[in-house]
mmCIF file of C-alpha atoms and ligand atoms in Angstrom:
data_model
loop_
_atom_site.group_PDB
_atom_site.id
_atom_site.type_symbol
_atom_site.label_atom_id
_atom_site.label_comp_id
_atom_site.label_asym_id
_atom_site.label_seq_id
_atom_site.Cartn_x
_atom_site.Cartn_y
_atom_site.Cartn_z
ATOM 1 C CA MET A 1 44.127 16.383 -1.385
ATOM 2 C CA ILE A 2 44.230 13.786 1.401
ATOM 3 C CA VAL A 3 40.957 13.641 3.345
ATOM 4 C CA LEU A 4 40.282 11.826 6.599
ATOM 5 C CA GLY A 5 36.662 10.614 6.707
ATOM 6 C CA ILE A 6 34.948 9.848 10.006
ATOM 7 C CA GLU A 7 31.667 7.939 10.326
ATOM 8 C CA THR A 8 29.938 7.310 13.660
ATOM 9 C CA SER A 9 26.261 7.795 12.824
ATOM 10 C CA CYS A 10 25.115 4.411 14.119
ATOM 11 C CA ASP A 11 27.010 1.367 15.398
ATOM 12 C CA GLU A 12 30.062 1.318 13.138
ATOM 13 C CA CYS A 13 33.039 3.359 14.308
ATOM 14 C CA SER A 14 34.911 4.067 11.115
ATOM 15 C CA ALA A 15 37.692 6.256 9.772
ATOM 16 C CA ALA A 16 39.289 6.249 6.340
ATOM 17 C CA VAL A 17 41.926 8.125 4.424
ATOM 18 C CA VAL A 18 41.157 8.870 0.777
ATOM 19 C CA ARG A 19 43.454 10.663 -1.670
ATOM 20 C CA ASP A 20 41.889 12.964 -4.271
ATOM 21 C CA GLY A 21 38.460 11.425 -3.748
ATOM 22 C CA ARG A 22 39.402 8.189 -5.542
ATOM 23 C CA GLU A 23 42.254 6.318 -3.877
ATOM 24 C CA ILE A 24 41.170 4.597 -0.667
ATOM 25 C CA MET A 25 44.422 4.487 1.297
ATOM 26 C CA SER A 26 42.770 2.977 4.378
ATOM 27 C CA ASN A 27 39.246 2.241 5.580
ATOM 28 C CA VAL A 28 39.056 1.037 9.178
ATOM 29 C CA VAL A 29 35.629 -0.130 10.365
ATOM 30 C CA ALA A 30 35.395 -1.131 14.018
ATOM 31 C CA THR A 31 32.066 -2.864 14.255
ATOM 32 C CA GLN A 32 30.023 -2.947 17.438
ATOM 33 C CA ILE A 33 27.849 -5.821 16.192
ATOM 34 C CA GLU A 34 28.950 -8.305 18.863
ATOM 35 C CA LEU A 35 28.180 -5.809 21.637
ATOM 36 C CA HIS A 36 24.642 -5.090 20.420
ATOM 37 C CA LYS A 37 23.907 -8.734 19.559
ATOM 38 C CA PRO A 38 22.455 -9.644 22.991
ATOM 39 C CA TYR A 39 19.817 -6.919 22.473
ATOM 40 C CA GLU A 40 19.139 -7.917 18.811
ATOM 41 C CA GLY A 41 19.347 -4.271 17.805
ATOM 42 C CA VAL A 42 21.460 -1.165 18.256
ATOM 43 C CA VAL A 43 21.259 0.334 21.759
ATOM 44 C CA PRO A 44 21.966 4.062 21.278
ATOM 45 C CA GLU A 45 23.596 4.605 24.691
ATOM 46 C CA ILE A 46 25.961 1.686 24.180
ATOM 47 C CA ALA A 47 26.778 2.859 20.660
ATOM 48 C CA SER A 48 27.760 6.385 21.681
ATOM 49 C CA ARG A 49 29.752 5.197 24.679
ATOM 50 C CA LEU A 50 31.749 2.772 22.532
ATOM 51 C CA HIS A 51 32.392 5.468 19.918
ATOM 52 C CA THR A 52 33.813 7.653 22.686
ATOM 53 C CA GLU A 53 36.130 4.839 23.758
ATOM 54 C CA TRP A 54 37.190 3.795 20.256
ATOM 55 C CA ILE A 55 37.262 6.886 18.058
ATOM 56 C CA GLU A 56 40.835 7.969 18.707
ATOM 57 C CA GLN A 57 42.283 4.508 18.089
ATOM 58 C CA VAL A 58 40.192 4.031 14.964
ATOM 59 C CA VAL A 59 41.304 7.367 13.497
ATOM 60 C CA MET A 60 44.951 6.752 14.342
ATOM 61 C CA ALA A 61 44.743 3.244 12.846
ATOM 62 C CA ALA A 62 43.320 4.712 9.617
ATOM 63 C CA VAL A 63 46.181 7.227 9.395
ATOM 64 C CA LYS A 64 48.742 4.501 10.136
ATOM 65 C CA HIS A 65 47.283 1.986 7.661
ATOM 66 C CA ALA A 66 47.452 4.699 5.004
ATOM 67 C CA GLY A 67 51.193 4.866 5.703
ATOM 68 C CA LEU A 68 50.882 8.508 6.749
ATOM 69 C CA GLY A 69 51.272 10.767 9.756
ATOM 70 C CA VAL A 70 48.577 13.180 10.895
ATOM 71 C CA SER A 71 50.493 16.104 9.430
ATOM 72 C CA ASP A 72 49.938 14.624 5.944
ATOM 73 C CA LEU A 73 46.161 15.127 6.214
ATOM 74 C CA ASP A 74 44.706 18.080 4.297
ATOM 75 C CA ALA A 75 41.127 18.049 5.622
ATOM 76 C CA VAL A 76 38.616 16.159 7.752
ATOM 77 C CA ALA A 77 35.126 15.106 6.593
ATOM 78 C CA VAL A 78 32.663 13.778 9.136
ATOM 79 C CA THR A 79 29.070 12.534 9.104
ATOM 80 C CA ASN A 80 26.965 15.043 11.038
ATOM 81 C CA ARG A 81 23.477 13.949 9.881
ATOM 82 C CA PRO A 82 21.226 11.943 10.050
ATOM 83 C CA GLY A 83 21.679 9.193 12.640
ATOM 84 C CA LEU A 84 21.754 8.562 16.371
ATOM 85 C CA LEU A 85 22.406 11.920 17.964
ATOM 86 C CA GLY A 86 24.812 10.732 20.666
ATOM 87 C CA SER A 87 26.817 8.714 18.152
ATOM 88 C CA LEU A 88 26.959 11.550 15.613
ATOM 89 C CA LEU A 89 28.171 13.983 18.278
ATOM 90 C CA VAL A 90 31.169 11.813 19.144
ATOM 91 C CA GLY A 91 32.461 11.766 15.570
ATOM 92 C CA LEU A 92 31.596 15.406 14.939
ATOM 93 C CA ASN A 93 33.312 16.735 18.042
ATOM 94 C CA PHE A 94 36.349 14.558 17.483
ATOM 95 C CA ALA A 95 36.582 15.823 13.896
ATOM 96 C CA LYS A 96 36.314 19.457 14.978
ATOM 97 C CA ALA A 97 39.023 19.068 17.610
ATOM 98 C CA PHE A 98 41.266 17.139 15.235
ATOM 99 C CA ALA A 99 40.904 19.678 12.430
ATOM 100 C CA ALA A 100 41.359 22.634 14.771
ATOM 101 C CA THR A 101 44.498 21.140 16.281
ATOM 102 C CA LEU A 102 46.005 20.432 12.866
ATOM 103 C CA GLY A 103 44.809 23.763 11.448
ATOM 104 C CA ILE A 104 43.042 22.093 8.500
ATOM 105 C CA PRO A 105 39.470 22.503 7.216
ATOM 106 C CA PHE A 106 36.615 20.237 8.169
ATOM 107 C CA ILE A 107 33.282 19.568 6.557
ATOM 108 C CA GLY A 108 30.038 17.990 7.823
ATOM 109 C CA ILE A 109 28.589 15.348 5.516
ATOM 110 C CA ASP A 110 25.079 13.958 5.029
ATOM 111 C CA HIS A 111 25.171 10.199 5.623
ATOM 112 C CA ILE A 112 22.502 9.452 3.009
ATOM 113 C CA ARG A 113 24.311 11.399 0.316
ATOM 114 C CA ALA A 114 27.510 9.608 1.291
ATOM 115 C CA HIS A 115 25.847 6.194 0.750
ATOM 116 C CA LEU A 116 24.572 7.367 -2.623
ATOM 117 C CA TYR A 117 28.058 8.596 -3.504
ATOM 118 C CA ALA A 118 29.963 5.466 -2.387
ATOM 119 C CA SER A 119 29.934 3.706 -5.766
ATOM 120 C CA GLN A 120 31.389 6.821 -7.416
ATOM 121 C CA ILE A 121 34.681 6.312 -5.594
ATOM 122 C CA GLU A 122 35.313 2.936 -7.187
ATOM 123 C CA GLN A 123 33.406 3.249 -10.451
ATOM 124 C CA PRO A 124 32.569 6.814 -11.464
ATOM 125 C CA LEU A 125 29.235 7.072 -13.196
ATOM 126 C CA GLU A 126 28.195 9.974 -15.365
ATOM 127 C CA TYR A 127 25.317 12.111 -14.036
ATOM 128 C CA PRO A 128 22.364 11.962 -14.095
ATOM 129 C CA TYR A 129 21.568 8.466 -12.879
ATOM 130 C CA LEU A 130 18.900 6.694 -10.894
ATOM 131 C CA GLY A 131 20.004 6.421 -7.263
ATOM 132 C CA VAL A 132 18.691 3.562 -5.133
ATOM 133 C CA LEU A 133 19.477 4.063 -1.466
ATOM 134 C CA VAL A 134 18.584 1.073 0.673
ATOM 135 C CA SER A 135 19.688 0.982 4.296
ATOM 136 C CA GLY A 136 18.513 0.339 7.827
ATOM 137 C CA GLY A 137 17.023 3.824 8.052
ATOM 138 C CA HIS A 138 16.170 4.816 4.487
ATOM 139 C CA THR A 139 14.691 3.542 1.259
ATOM 140 C CA VAL A 140 14.860 6.134 -1.494
ATOM 141 C CA ILE A 141 14.614 6.057 -5.278
ATOM 142 C CA CYS A 142 15.963 9.293 -6.667
ATOM 143 C CA LYS A 143 17.320 11.089 -9.655
ATOM 144 C CA VAL A 144 20.917 12.044 -8.962
ATOM 145 C CA HIS A 145 21.868 15.132 -10.982
ATOM 146 C CA GLY A 146 25.148 15.720 -9.181
ATOM 147 C CA TYR A 147 26.881 14.811 -5.922
ATOM 148 C CA ASP A 148 24.876 17.480 -4.097
ATOM 149 C CA ASP A 149 21.814 17.616 -6.317
ATOM 150 C CA ILE A 150 19.356 14.843 -5.629
ATOM 151 C CA GLU A 151 15.681 14.739 -6.581
ATOM 152 C CA VAL A 152 13.605 12.255 -4.613
ATOM 153 C CA LEU A 153 11.213 10.241 -6.771
ATOM 154 C CA GLY A 154 9.960 7.763 -4.191
ATOM 155 C CA THR A 155 10.540 6.694 -0.641
ATOM 156 C CA THR A 156 9.142 4.305 1.925
ATOM 157 C CA ILE A 157 5.989 5.520 3.598
ATOM 158 C CA ASP A 158 6.697 3.462 6.729
ATOM 159 C CA ASP A 159 9.556 1.049 7.542
ATOM 160 C CA ALA A 160 12.857 1.152 5.708
ATOM 161 C CA ILE A 161 13.776 -1.995 3.795
ATOM 162 C CA GLY A 162 16.712 -2.831 6.109
ATOM 163 C CA GLU A 163 14.466 -2.316 9.119
ATOM 164 C CA ALA A 164 12.060 -4.935 7.702
ATOM 165 C CA PHE A 165 14.942 -7.416 7.302
ATOM 166 C CA ASP A 166 16.062 -6.695 10.870
ATOM 167 C CA LYS A 167 12.571 -6.984 12.409
ATOM 168 C CA VAL A 168 11.701 -10.238 10.641
ATOM 169 C CA ALA A 169 15.020 -11.761 11.723
ATOM 170 C CA LYS A 170 14.506 -10.561 15.280
ATOM 171 C CA HIS A 171 10.974 -11.976 15.481
ATOM 172 C CA TYR A 172 12.073 -15.437 14.345
ATOM 173 C CA GLY A 173 15.312 -15.320 16.361
ATOM 174 C CA LEU A 174 17.332 -15.833 13.194
ATOM 175 C CA GLY A 175 20.309 -13.799 14.348
ATOM 176 C CA TYR A 176 21.747 -10.303 14.147
ATOM 177 C CA PRO A 177 22.155 -8.209 12.036
ATOM 178 C CA GLY A 178 19.029 -9.408 10.299
ATOM 179 C CA GLY A 179 19.839 -8.485 6.713
ATOM 180 C CA VAL A 180 23.040 -10.476 6.634
ATOM 181 C CA VAL A 181 21.442 -13.547 8.253
ATOM 182 C CA ILE A 182 18.364 -13.512 6.006
ATOM 183 C CA ASP A 183 20.561 -13.156 2.931
ATOM 184 C CA LYS A 184 22.577 -16.190 4.020
ATOM 185 C CA LEU A 185 19.609 -18.385 5.040
ATOM 186 C CA SER A 186 17.837 -17.542 1.776
ATOM 187 C CA GLN A 187 20.585 -19.241 -0.235
ATOM 188 C CA SER A 188 19.192 -22.626 0.850
ATOM 189 C CA GLY A 189 15.498 -21.695 1.107
ATOM 190 C CA ASN A 190 12.521 -21.976 -1.242
ATOM 191 C CA PRO A 191 11.479 -18.397 -2.188
ATOM 192 C CA THR A 192 7.931 -19.463 -3.052
ATOM 193 C CA ALA A 193 7.192 -21.458 0.122
ATOM 194 C CA PHE A 194 5.208 -18.398 1.250
ATOM 195 C CA LEU A 195 3.666 -16.056 -1.315
ATOM 196 C CA PHE A 196 3.659 -12.840 0.676
ATOM 197 C CA PRO A 197 1.829 -9.893 -0.861
ATOM 198 C CA GLY A 198 3.665 -6.795 -2.023
ATOM 199 C CA PRO A 199 1.760 -3.498 -2.071
ATOM 200 C CA ALA A 200 0.487 -2.718 -5.550
ATOM 201 C CA LEU A 201 2.054 0.121 -7.442
ATOM 202 C CA GLN A 202 0.141 3.297 -6.789
ATOM 203 C CA LYS A 203 -1.298 4.869 -9.881
ATOM 204 C CA GLY A 204 -1.554 8.327 -8.356
ATOM 205 C CA GLU A 205 0.995 10.959 -7.524
ATOM 206 C CA HIS A 206 3.556 8.728 -5.838
ATOM 207 C CA PRO A 207 4.099 5.721 -8.085
ATOM 208 C CA TYR A 208 7.604 5.084 -6.792
ATOM 209 C CA ASP A 209 6.753 5.080 -3.084
ATOM 210 C CA MET A 210 7.148 1.851 -1.145
ATOM 211 C CA SER A 211 5.736 0.325 1.996
ATOM 212 C CA TYR A 212 7.388 -2.397 4.040
ATOM 213 C CA SER A 213 5.238 -2.561 7.143
ATOM 214 C CA GLY A 214 2.514 -4.687 5.465
ATOM 215 C CA LEU A 215 5.074 -7.240 4.307
ATOM 216 C CA LYS A 216 6.713 -7.272 7.738
ATOM 217 C CA THR A 217 3.326 -7.876 9.407
ATOM 218 C CA ALA A 218 2.441 -10.635 6.929
ATOM 219 C CA VAL A 219 5.724 -12.442 7.582
ATOM 220 C CA ILE A 220 5.477 -12.062 11.342
ATOM 221 C CA ASN A 221 1.752 -12.534 11.991
ATOM 222 C CA GLN A 222 0.200 -14.215 8.966
ATOM 223 C CA LEU A 223 2.608 -16.938 7.965
ATOM 224 C CA ASP A 224 -0.081 -19.611 7.511
ATOM 225 C CA LYS A 225 -2.205 -17.390 5.323
ATOM 226 C CA PHE A 226 0.520 -17.177 2.671
ATOM 227 C CA TRP A 227 1.953 -20.693 3.043
ATOM 228 C CA ASP A 228 1.965 -22.883 -0.073
ATOM 229 C CA GLY A 229 0.596 -25.724 2.044
ATOM 230 C CA THR A 230 3.422 -28.162 1.398
ATOM 231 C CA SER A 231 6.833 -26.595 2.007
ATOM 232 C CA GLU A 232 8.511 -26.838 5.371
ATOM 233 C CA LYS A 233 7.969 -23.763 7.582
ATOM 234 C CA SER A 234 11.730 -23.521 8.064
ATOM 235 C CA PRO A 235 13.817 -20.401 8.755
ATOM 236 C CA GLU A 236 15.409 -20.847 5.328
ATOM 237 C CA ASN A 237 12.024 -20.874 3.556
ATOM 238 C CA ILE A 238 10.676 -17.938 5.558
ATOM 239 C CA ALA A 239 13.852 -15.948 4.868
ATOM 240 C CA ALA A 240 13.907 -16.712 1.145
ATOM 241 C CA SER A 241 10.195 -15.944 0.687
ATOM 242 C CA PHE A 242 10.469 -12.667 2.595
ATOM 243 C CA GLN A 243 13.602 -11.626 0.728
ATOM 244 C CA ARG A 244 12.047 -12.390 -2.665
ATOM 245 C CA CYS A 245 9.085 -10.161 -1.834
ATOM 246 C CA ALA A 246 11.136 -7.338 -0.226
ATOM 247 C CA VAL A 247 13.474 -7.142 -3.215
ATOM 248 C CA GLY A 248 10.666 -7.612 -5.758
ATOM 249 C CA LEU A 249 8.706 -4.729 -4.299
ATOM 250 C CA LEU A 250 11.700 -2.416 -4.715
ATOM 251 C CA MET A 251 12.620 -3.720 -8.162
ATOM 252 C CA ARG A 252 9.142 -3.017 -9.552
ATOM 253 C CA ARG A 253 9.476 0.660 -8.577
ATOM 254 C CA VAL A 254 13.057 0.848 -9.821
ATOM 255 C CA LYS A 255 12.038 -0.516 -13.237
ATOM 256 C CA LEU A 256 9.115 1.891 -13.469
ATOM 257 C CA ALA A 257 11.323 4.842 -12.510
ATOM 258 C CA LEU A 258 13.872 3.874 -15.166
ATOM 259 C CA GLU A 259 11.144 3.625 -17.797
ATOM 260 C CA ASP A 260 9.500 6.912 -16.844
ATOM 261 C CA THR A 261 12.685 8.966 -16.491
ATOM 262 C CA GLY A 262 14.484 7.376 -19.436
ATOM 263 C CA LEU A 263 17.643 7.211 -17.313
ATOM 264 C CA THR A 264 20.136 4.641 -18.552
ATOM 265 C CA ARG A 265 22.439 4.527 -15.532
ATOM 266 C CA LEU A 266 21.750 3.331 -12.012
ATOM 267 C CA SER A 267 23.712 3.244 -8.806
ATOM 268 C CA ALA A 268 22.687 1.581 -5.549
ATOM 269 C CA GLY A 269 24.075 2.201 -2.070
ATOM 270 C CA GLY A 270 23.503 1.511 1.632
ATOM 271 C CA GLY A 271 23.689 -1.669 3.702
ATOM 272 C CA VAL A 272 20.934 -3.507 1.832
ATOM 273 C CA ALA A 273 22.836 -2.935 -1.433
ATOM 274 C CA ALA A 274 25.047 -5.744 -0.089
ATOM 275 C CA ASN A 275 22.107 -8.141 -0.503
ATOM 276 C CA SER A 276 22.952 -10.871 -3.006
ATOM 277 C CA LEU A 277 19.452 -11.151 -4.504
ATOM 278 C CA LEU A 278 19.132 -7.389 -4.958
ATOM 279 C CA ARG A 279 22.567 -7.216 -6.572
ATOM 280 C CA SER A 280 21.735 -9.993 -9.031
ATOM 281 C CA GLU A 281 18.311 -8.500 -9.832
ATOM 282 C CA LEU A 282 19.854 -5.098 -10.471
ATOM 283 C CA LYS A 283 22.480 -6.706 -12.678
ATOM 284 C CA THR A 284 19.748 -8.178 -14.896
ATOM 285 C CA LEU A 285 18.822 -4.600 -15.861
ATOM 286 C CA GLU A 286 22.031 -4.561 -17.894
ATOM 287 C CA LYS A 287 20.212 -6.723 -20.455
ATOM 288 C CA ASN A 288 17.999 -3.693 -21.093
ATOM 289 C CA GLY A 289 20.980 -1.433 -21.707
ATOM 290 C CA ILE A 290 21.154 0.039 -18.192
ATOM 291 C CA THR A 291 24.613 0.627 -16.723
ATOM 292 C CA VAL A 292 24.426 -0.667 -13.161
ATOM 293 C CA SER A 293 26.926 0.207 -10.489
ATOM 294 C CA PHE A 294 27.047 -0.595 -6.813
ATOM 295 C CA PRO A 295 29.778 -0.273 -4.231
ATOM 296 C CA SER A 296 31.914 -3.223 -3.171
ATOM 297 C CA LEU A 297 30.500 -4.881 -0.046
ATOM 298 C CA LYS A 298 32.756 -2.934 2.306
ATOM 299 C CA LEU A 299 31.470 0.364 0.916
ATOM 300 C CA CYS A 300 27.775 -0.627 1.148
ATOM 301 C CA THR A 301 27.508 -0.666 4.918
ATOM 302 C CA ASP A 302 28.597 2.322 6.991
ATOM 303 C CA ASN A 303 32.207 3.343 6.382
ATOM 304 C CA GLY A 304 34.491 6.347 6.543
ATOM 305 C CA ALA A 305 35.664 6.081 2.922
ATOM 306 C CA MET A 306 32.312 7.191 1.487
ATOM 307 C CA VAL A 307 32.408 10.205 3.842
ATOM 308 C CA ALA A 308 35.960 11.127 2.786
ATOM 309 C CA GLY A 309 35.077 10.579 -0.889
ATOM 310 C CA LEU A 310 32.065 12.868 -0.818
ATOM 311 C CA GLY A 311 33.865 15.287 1.514
ATOM 312 C CA TYR A 312 36.573 15.685 -1.109
ATOM 313 C CA ARG A 313 34.003 16.859 -3.665
ATOM 314 C CA TYR A 314 32.733 19.650 -1.388
ATOM 315 C CA LEU A 315 36.178 20.603 -0.116
ATOM 316 C CA SER A 316 37.690 20.818 -3.586
ATOM 317 C CA GLU A 317 34.945 23.299 -4.489
ATOM 318 C CA GLY A 318 35.905 25.406 -1.480
ATOM 319 C CA PHE A 319 33.092 24.451 0.901
ATOM 320 C CA ARG A 320 33.945 24.389 4.612
ATOM 321 C CA SER A 321 31.815 23.866 7.730
ATOM 322 C CA PRO A 322 31.861 26.320 10.623
ATOM 323 C CA TYR A 323 32.963 25.157 14.082
ATOM 324 C CA ASP A 324 29.459 25.641 15.447
ATOM 325 C CA LEU A 325 28.083 22.999 13.052
ATOM 326 C CA ASN A 326 25.702 20.767 14.956
ATOM 327 C CA ALA A 327 24.636 17.147 14.574
ATOM 328 C CA CYS A 328 21.094 16.405 13.343
ATOM 329 C CA ALA A 329 19.271 13.144 14.038
ATOM 330 C CA ARG A 330 16.932 13.638 11.099
ATOM 331 C CA VAL A 331 17.034 15.389 7.768
ATOM 332 C CA SER A 332 14.107 16.553 5.690
ATOM 333 C CA ALA A 333 13.784 15.463 2.072
ATOM 334 C CA PHE A 334 16.860 16.097 -0.007
ATOM 335 C CA LYS A 335 17.586 19.653 -0.903
ATOM 336 C CA ARG A 336 20.823 21.137 -2.095
ATOM 337 C CA SER A 337 22.906 21.120 1.081
ATOM 338 C CA TYR A 338 25.582 23.649 0.063
ATOM 339 C CA PRO A 339 25.968 26.564 0.011
HETATM 340 O O1 KG4 B 401 23.866 1.445 5.603
HETATM 341 P P1 KG4 B 401 23.840 0.683 6.875
HETATM 342 O O2 KG4 B 401 25.124 0.037 7.333
HETATM 343 O O3 KG4 B 401 23.337 1.576 8.059
HETATM 344 C C1 KG4 B 401 22.306 2.502 7.895
HETATM 345 O O4 KG4 B 401 22.586 3.608 7.417
HETATM 346 O O5 KG4 B 401 21.162 2.108 8.207
HETATM 347 O O6 KG4 B 401 22.695 -0.413 6.696
HETATM 348 C C2 KG4 B 401 22.396 -1.321 7.696
HETATM 349 C C3 KG4 B 401 21.254 -2.187 7.190
HETATM 350 C C4 KG4 B 401 20.716 -3.126 8.257
HETATM 351 O O7 KG4 B 401 19.311 -3.047 8.258
HETATM 352 C C5 KG4 B 401 21.196 -4.483 7.772
HETATM 353 O O8 KG4 B 401 20.359 -5.552 8.183
HETATM 354 C C6 KG4 B 401 21.181 -4.290 6.287
HETATM 355 O O9 KG4 B 401 21.689 -2.991 6.099
HETATM 356 N N1 KG4 B 401 22.036 -5.252 5.553
HETATM 357 C C7 KG4 B 401 21.542 -6.145 4.677
HETATM 358 C C8 KG4 B 401 22.640 -6.911 4.232
HETATM 359 N N2 KG4 B 401 23.766 -6.447 4.850
HETATM 360 C C9 KG4 B 401 23.363 -5.418 5.661
HETATM 361 N N3 KG4 B 401 20.277 -6.361 4.259
HETATM 362 C C10 KG4 B 401 20.079 -7.361 3.373
HETATM 363 N N4 KG4 B 401 21.081 -8.147 2.911
HETATM 364 C C11 KG4 B 401 22.359 -7.953 3.304
HETATM 365 N N5 KG4 B 401 23.333 -8.736 2.819
HETATM 366 ZN ZN1 ZN B 402 24.266 3.941 6.671
#
């Protein structure tokens, strides 16, 4: 089955063609980064307008790069939740029209589930496993029982991890998008120049929950308080110290969740899963017998391939979305989404 995947939930306009859920025949990502850069963040109105202008070319490029014609497509999968409403609507309506014109099925896909599924396309992992979803909008540690069966163990109670990277970078004028810049600057920084505090693990009902707003505030407003007194207060040192703390905070919960659940497999996904420190820290878990899998860099950040890959799983089980399917900016905690 050849599935076209469309992703327009935020600022990446992406379309991909995936055969049988495994073979990525094309994955075109038209990034809007340069156009949002002057504002140091995504401007929703600009994002949706650009999606409207670009979507047709991006989809046609994906079909062409796959070496196919539109009549070769068997189905269309599209992100319809969660995300920026205007942006989601562009992809969703394009997908509906495209599928209706070709007379093929279409399916609406949850963006968060798609991130969690991304690594499965390249490196299938047996269920259940510990899922670590880290993006600009979400930070979730979960038990993944199946592609549509996800049990949340812990989540952020305030900012998402990627949001913290972006806000710190914005405050210090380090560049945009923040996560990428901080990752790069950290390579030449001293991670202990500032010893920022990480919230202690809660002993109560939510031991895997995280909080990033305290760390963000410490980095932005209380630099001197956590300074080692000797290191240079350089962007590199601020970035490295922040990154060490942001990743450490997550890793402590991940390790606890692995211990408590006894799970021996882990998969990470989402834009922050591209972070080099997080990837190397997760890799060290292999010493403890944990199988660790994360998507290649191109499949960490928003892309159509993860949508097509997950779409294939639903479609091959006979699920279809109705033409009155709407877009949703937010989703409540994970529940089975189909039927
Ligand atoms: O998954 P994604 O493309 O979009 C959302 O669903 O949010 O994630 C975007 C987030 C941004 O916050 C960005 O700064 C962060 O991922 N990010 C990174 C890295 N690359 C992207 N954060 C840390 N290190 C990176 N290398
Ligand atoms: Zn995303």
